[in-house]
Short mmCIF file of C-alpha atoms and ligand atoms in Angstrom, two decimals:
data_model
loop_
_atom_site.label_atom_id
_atom_site.label_comp_id
_atom_site.label_asym_id
_atom_site.label_seq_id
_atom_site.Cartn_x
_atom_site.Cartn_y
_atom_site.Cartn_z
CA MET A 4 86.38 110.84 114.97
CA ARG A 5 83.42 108.52 115.00
CA ILE A 6 83.02 105.70 112.45
CA ASP A 7 79.75 103.74 112.22
CA ILE A 8 79.65 100.64 110.06
CA VAL A 9 76.34 99.18 108.83
CA THR A 10 76.47 95.52 107.84
CA LEU A 11 74.47 92.29 107.62
CA PHE A 12 77.47 90.48 109.12
CA PRO A 13 78.71 92.32 112.24
CA ARG A 14 80.93 89.42 113.28
CA MET A 15 83.00 89.81 110.10
CA LEU A 16 84.15 93.15 111.54
CA GLU A 17 84.18 92.92 115.32
CA GLY A 18 87.24 90.67 115.60
CA PRO A 19 89.58 92.66 113.35
CA LEU A 20 88.46 96.01 114.80
CA GLY A 21 89.44 94.87 118.30
CA GLU A 22 93.02 93.97 117.48
CA SER A 23 96.36 95.70 117.09
CA ILE A 24 96.59 99.42 116.36
CA LEU A 25 92.86 99.89 115.70
CA GLY A 26 91.93 98.05 118.89
CA ARG A 27 94.36 100.20 120.90
CA ALA A 28 93.17 103.43 119.26
CA ARG A 29 89.59 102.54 120.21
CA ALA A 30 90.55 101.59 123.77
CA ARG A 31 92.37 104.91 124.15
CA GLY A 32 89.36 106.84 122.86
CA LEU A 33 91.20 108.21 119.80
CA VAL A 34 88.46 106.86 117.56
CA GLN A 35 84.96 105.50 118.23
CA ILE A 36 84.09 102.67 115.88
CA ARG A 37 80.70 100.98 116.17
CA VAL A 38 79.26 98.14 114.13
CA HIS A 39 75.50 98.05 113.48
CA ASP A 40 73.42 95.09 112.35
CA LEU A 41 71.38 96.01 109.27
CA ARG A 42 68.79 93.36 110.11
CA GLU A 43 67.72 95.31 113.20
CA HIS A 44 66.38 97.98 110.86
CA ALA A 45 64.41 95.58 108.67
CA GLU A 46 60.64 95.48 109.11
CA GLY A 47 58.30 92.56 109.65
CA ARG A 48 58.50 89.19 111.30
CA HIS A 49 61.10 87.94 108.85
CA ARG A 50 63.19 91.11 108.81
CA VAL A 51 63.78 90.81 105.09
CA THR A 52 66.81 92.76 103.86
CA ASP A 53 67.08 91.60 100.26
CA GLU A 54 64.86 90.73 97.30
CA PRO A 55 65.35 89.54 93.71
CA PRO A 56 66.16 92.25 91.14
CA PHE A 57 63.46 93.92 89.05
CA GLY A 58 64.04 92.96 85.42
CA GLY A 59 65.25 89.48 86.32
CA GLY A 60 68.75 88.12 86.57
CA GLY A 61 70.37 86.19 89.37
CA GLY A 62 71.19 87.05 92.93
CA MET A 63 69.55 89.12 95.58
CA ILE A 64 69.62 92.89 95.91
CA LEU A 65 69.77 94.76 99.21
CA LYS A 66 66.51 96.66 99.75
CA PRO A 67 66.75 100.41 100.28
CA GLU A 68 64.47 100.84 103.33
CA PRO A 69 66.55 98.99 105.99
CA LEU A 70 69.74 100.72 104.83
CA ALA A 71 68.04 104.12 104.84
CA ALA A 72 66.55 103.48 108.29
CA ALA A 73 69.93 102.41 109.69
CA VAL A 74 71.69 105.47 108.27
CA ASP A 75 68.92 107.86 109.38
CA ALA A 76 69.14 106.50 112.93
CA LEU A 77 72.90 107.11 112.98
CA ARG A 78 72.61 110.57 111.48
CA THR A 79 70.22 111.74 114.14
CA SER A 80 71.83 109.96 117.10
CA GLY A 81 74.40 112.72 117.65
CA SER A 82 73.50 116.14 119.05
CA SER A 83 71.73 118.48 116.63
CA SER A 84 74.79 120.73 116.53
CA ALA A 85 77.06 117.80 115.57
CA PRO A 86 78.48 118.09 112.03
CA ARG A 87 76.68 116.07 109.42
CA ALA A 88 77.97 112.54 108.94
CA ARG A 89 79.59 111.62 105.63
CA VAL A 90 77.88 108.47 104.37
CA ILE A 91 79.90 106.14 102.16
CA LEU A 92 78.61 103.04 100.40
CA LEU A 93 81.28 100.40 99.75
CA GLY A 94 80.86 98.66 96.42
CA PRO A 95 82.90 97.58 93.39
CA ALA A 96 81.25 100.23 91.19
CA GLY A 97 82.48 103.10 93.37
CA ARG A 98 85.22 105.63 92.83
CA ARG A 99 88.65 104.23 93.73
CA PHE A 100 89.73 104.62 97.39
CA THR A 101 93.29 105.98 97.58
CA GLN A 102 95.68 107.36 100.19
CA ALA A 103 94.61 110.88 99.15
CA GLU A 104 91.01 109.89 99.85
CA ALA A 105 92.03 108.43 103.25
CA ARG A 106 93.69 111.75 104.12
CA GLU A 107 90.56 113.62 103.17
CA LEU A 108 88.27 111.31 105.18
CA ALA A 109 90.57 111.63 108.22
CA ARG A 110 89.55 115.29 108.42
CA GLU A 111 85.87 114.41 108.92
CA SER A 112 84.37 114.02 112.38
CA HIS A 113 81.79 111.33 111.56
CA LEU A 114 81.83 108.64 108.87
CA VAL A 115 79.08 106.11 108.19
CA LEU A 116 80.32 103.15 106.14
CA VAL A 117 77.60 101.07 104.51
CA CYS A 118 78.57 97.56 103.39
CA GLY A 119 76.98 96.35 100.16
CA ARG A 120 76.63 92.70 99.17
CA TYR A 121 78.18 91.51 95.97
CA GLU A 122 75.00 90.92 93.98
CA GLY A 123 74.11 94.55 94.43
CA VAL A 124 72.40 97.28 96.39
CA ASP A 125 69.27 99.07 95.20
CA GLU A 126 70.50 102.10 93.23
CA ARG A 127 68.34 104.47 95.28
CA VAL A 128 70.72 103.95 98.22
CA SER A 129 73.42 105.63 96.15
CA GLU A 130 70.97 108.28 94.98
CA THR A 131 69.26 109.20 98.23
CA VAL A 132 71.14 107.78 101.23
CA ALA A 133 74.89 107.73 100.56
CA ASP A 134 77.00 110.79 99.77
CA GLU A 135 79.35 108.72 97.64
CA GLU A 136 80.32 105.18 96.67
CA LEU A 137 83.89 103.92 97.10
CA SER A 138 85.65 100.80 95.82
CA ILE A 139 88.93 99.57 97.32
CA GLY A 140 90.17 98.12 94.03
CA ASP A 141 89.35 96.50 90.73
CA TYR A 142 88.19 93.12 92.00
CA VAL A 143 84.91 91.88 93.40
CA LEU A 144 84.54 90.88 97.04
CA THR A 145 81.63 88.91 98.47
CA GLY A 146 80.58 92.06 100.29
CA GLY A 147 81.68 95.49 101.42
CA GLU A 148 82.82 94.33 104.89
CA PRO A 149 86.54 93.84 104.05
CA ALA A 150 86.39 97.18 102.20
CA ALA A 151 84.88 98.94 105.24
CA LEU A 152 87.71 97.50 107.35
CA VAL A 153 90.25 98.79 104.83
CA VAL A 154 88.76 102.29 104.91
CA ALA A 155 88.43 102.34 108.72
CA ASP A 156 92.04 101.15 109.07
CA ALA A 157 93.55 103.54 106.53
CA VAL A 158 91.70 106.51 108.05
CA THR A 159 92.25 105.63 111.73
CA ARG A 160 96.02 105.31 111.38
CA LEU A 161 96.13 108.93 110.13
CA LEU A 162 94.35 110.31 113.22
CA PRO A 163 96.51 112.27 115.70
CA GLY A 164 98.11 110.05 118.35
CA VAL A 165 97.24 106.70 116.75
CA LEU A 166 100.74 105.95 115.47
CA GLY A 167 103.77 106.73 117.60
CA ASP A 168 106.03 109.53 116.35
CA GLU A 169 108.56 107.10 114.96
CA SER A 170 106.14 105.49 112.57
CA ALA A 171 104.50 108.77 111.58
CA PRO A 172 102.64 108.41 108.31
CA THR A 173 104.68 111.14 106.60
CA ASN A 174 107.18 108.77 105.01
CA ASP A 175 104.78 105.96 104.13
CA SER A 176 104.37 104.55 100.70
CA PHE A 177 102.22 107.09 98.83
CA ALA A 178 102.97 109.96 101.23
CA ARG A 179 104.70 111.65 98.29
CA GLY A 180 103.08 109.58 95.59
CA LEU A 181 105.92 107.01 95.51
CA LEU A 182 106.29 103.51 96.95
CA GLU A 183 108.35 103.20 100.11
CA HIS A 184 112.01 102.10 99.96
CA PRO A 185 112.93 98.55 101.11
CA GLN A 186 113.51 98.02 104.85
CA TYR A 187 115.86 95.57 106.58
CA THR A 188 116.45 94.37 110.14
CA ARG A 189 118.72 91.74 111.75
CA PRO A 190 120.29 89.37 110.76
CA GLU A 191 122.80 91.00 108.40
CA VAL A 192 122.84 87.91 106.19
CA PHE A 193 119.72 85.79 105.58
CA ARG A 194 119.74 82.86 103.14
CA GLY A 195 122.79 84.32 101.50
CA ALA A 196 121.22 87.76 101.00
CA SER A 197 122.97 90.67 102.74
CA VAL A 198 121.63 93.93 104.06
CA PRO A 199 122.90 96.70 101.72
CA GLU A 200 126.23 98.09 102.98
CA VAL A 201 125.00 101.69 102.97
CA LEU A 202 122.38 100.95 105.67
CA ARG A 203 125.14 99.70 108.00
CA SER A 204 127.47 102.64 107.25
CA GLY A 205 126.03 105.00 109.88
CA ASP A 206 126.23 107.81 107.27
CA HIS A 207 122.79 109.40 107.56
CA GLY A 208 123.18 111.51 104.43
CA ARG A 209 124.07 108.49 102.29
CA ILE A 210 121.26 106.45 103.85
CA ALA A 211 118.65 109.13 103.14
CA ARG A 212 119.84 109.44 99.53
CA TRP A 213 119.83 105.65 99.04
CA ARG A 214 116.27 105.43 100.40
CA GLN A 215 115.12 108.18 98.07
CA LEU A 216 116.76 106.44 95.12
CA MET A 217 115.30 103.02 96.01
CA SER A 218 111.85 104.50 96.53
CA LEU A 219 111.98 105.92 93.02
CA TRP A 220 113.45 102.70 91.56
CA ARG A 221 110.77 100.56 93.11
CA THR A 222 108.05 102.84 91.86
CA TRP A 223 109.58 102.78 88.37
CA GLN A 224 109.73 98.98 88.44
CA ARG A 225 106.38 98.19 90.03
CA ARG A 226 104.05 101.18 89.66
CA PRO A 227 105.23 103.39 86.82
CA ASP A 228 101.69 104.81 86.63
CA LEU A 229 102.36 106.65 89.93
CA LEU A 230 105.22 108.58 88.34
CA GLU A 231 102.83 110.45 86.11
CA THR A 232 101.56 112.47 89.07
CA ALA A 233 104.45 112.17 91.58
CA ASP A 234 106.10 115.34 92.82
CA LEU A 235 109.82 114.76 92.10
CA ALA A 236 112.88 116.66 93.34
CA PRO A 237 115.44 117.66 90.63
CA GLU A 238 117.80 114.80 91.53
CA GLU A 239 114.93 112.29 91.41
CA GLN A 240 113.99 113.60 87.98
CA LYS A 241 117.60 113.00 86.88
CA TRP A 242 117.51 109.43 88.19
CA LEU A 243 114.20 108.82 86.46
CA ASP A 244 115.62 110.08 83.16
CA GLY A 245 118.48 107.59 83.71
CA PHE A 246 116.05 104.68 84.30
CA ARG A 247 114.24 105.63 81.11
CA GLN A 248 117.55 105.30 79.26
CA GLY A 249 118.12 101.79 80.66
CA ARG A 250 120.20 102.59 83.74
CA THR A 251 119.36 100.93 87.07
CA ALA A 252 119.38 102.07 90.69
CA SER A 253 122.83 100.54 91.25
CA ASP A 254 124.26 102.88 88.61
CA PHE A 255 123.46 105.77 90.96
CA VAL A 256 124.49 104.30 94.35
CA ASP A 257 127.56 106.07 95.73
N1 ADE P 21 82.20 95.11 97.55
C1 ADE P 21 82.51 94.15 96.63
N2 ADE P 21 83.65 94.43 96.00
C2 ADE P 21 84.09 95.60 96.50
C3 ADE P 21 85.22 96.43 96.24
N3 ADE P 21 86.13 96.12 95.32
N4 ADE P 21 85.33 97.57 96.94
C4 ADE P 21 84.41 97.91 97.86
N5 ADE P 21 83.34 97.19 98.16
C5 ADE P 21 83.17 96.04 97.48
#
């Protein structure tokens, strides 16, 4: 997988992309991530990348030509037989980026992530340059750079070999449309709060059932919207019916 990121602020990305799991995945050649300075594709002595909006109003709008030139250069830099890159503009007016979307993007071989600035990007970038526009959530950032990092991170961790077997993404939050169960490590008692007895019991069947129950309970408490589309086993459906009648997770712990 190759990921190219186009931005006016390359240094906002280079540090984070060199660290931790992403940094290791890049060093091991599991993913190629490159950051490109938009200004290098701007014309003229002043390399202007933004202008005031037609129709008035505040702020500056990113011009279409430098963005188009940057993306065109990346599209044609691979061999002619290389699959077409999928070009994604990051902006608050995009479709919502989700785990399902991350899974879909992880199947691509080449992504180009284009960072917008918060005042806006000329609409013709969406119309003629990008394949789609994605937002990472219902809030406004100063620019698309943190969003591009989020997308690159969420996609890279799904690529084969990036996570060790033990932390395989199959039991993550959202893998089945539910939040993940709580996790504990040593010490057994911290500030008066104990690790649940079941996790210290060594009974793998009980532990698995408790985790399933707590995953459902947490989702019910924090993100009930996810339950509308979650794929529930018969016992989970029974627990959920119980929660709806006012019962709590502890009513079902054995
Ligand atoms: N740029 C500004 N806000 C954003 C958001 N919520 N998602 C993606 N890009 C953005």
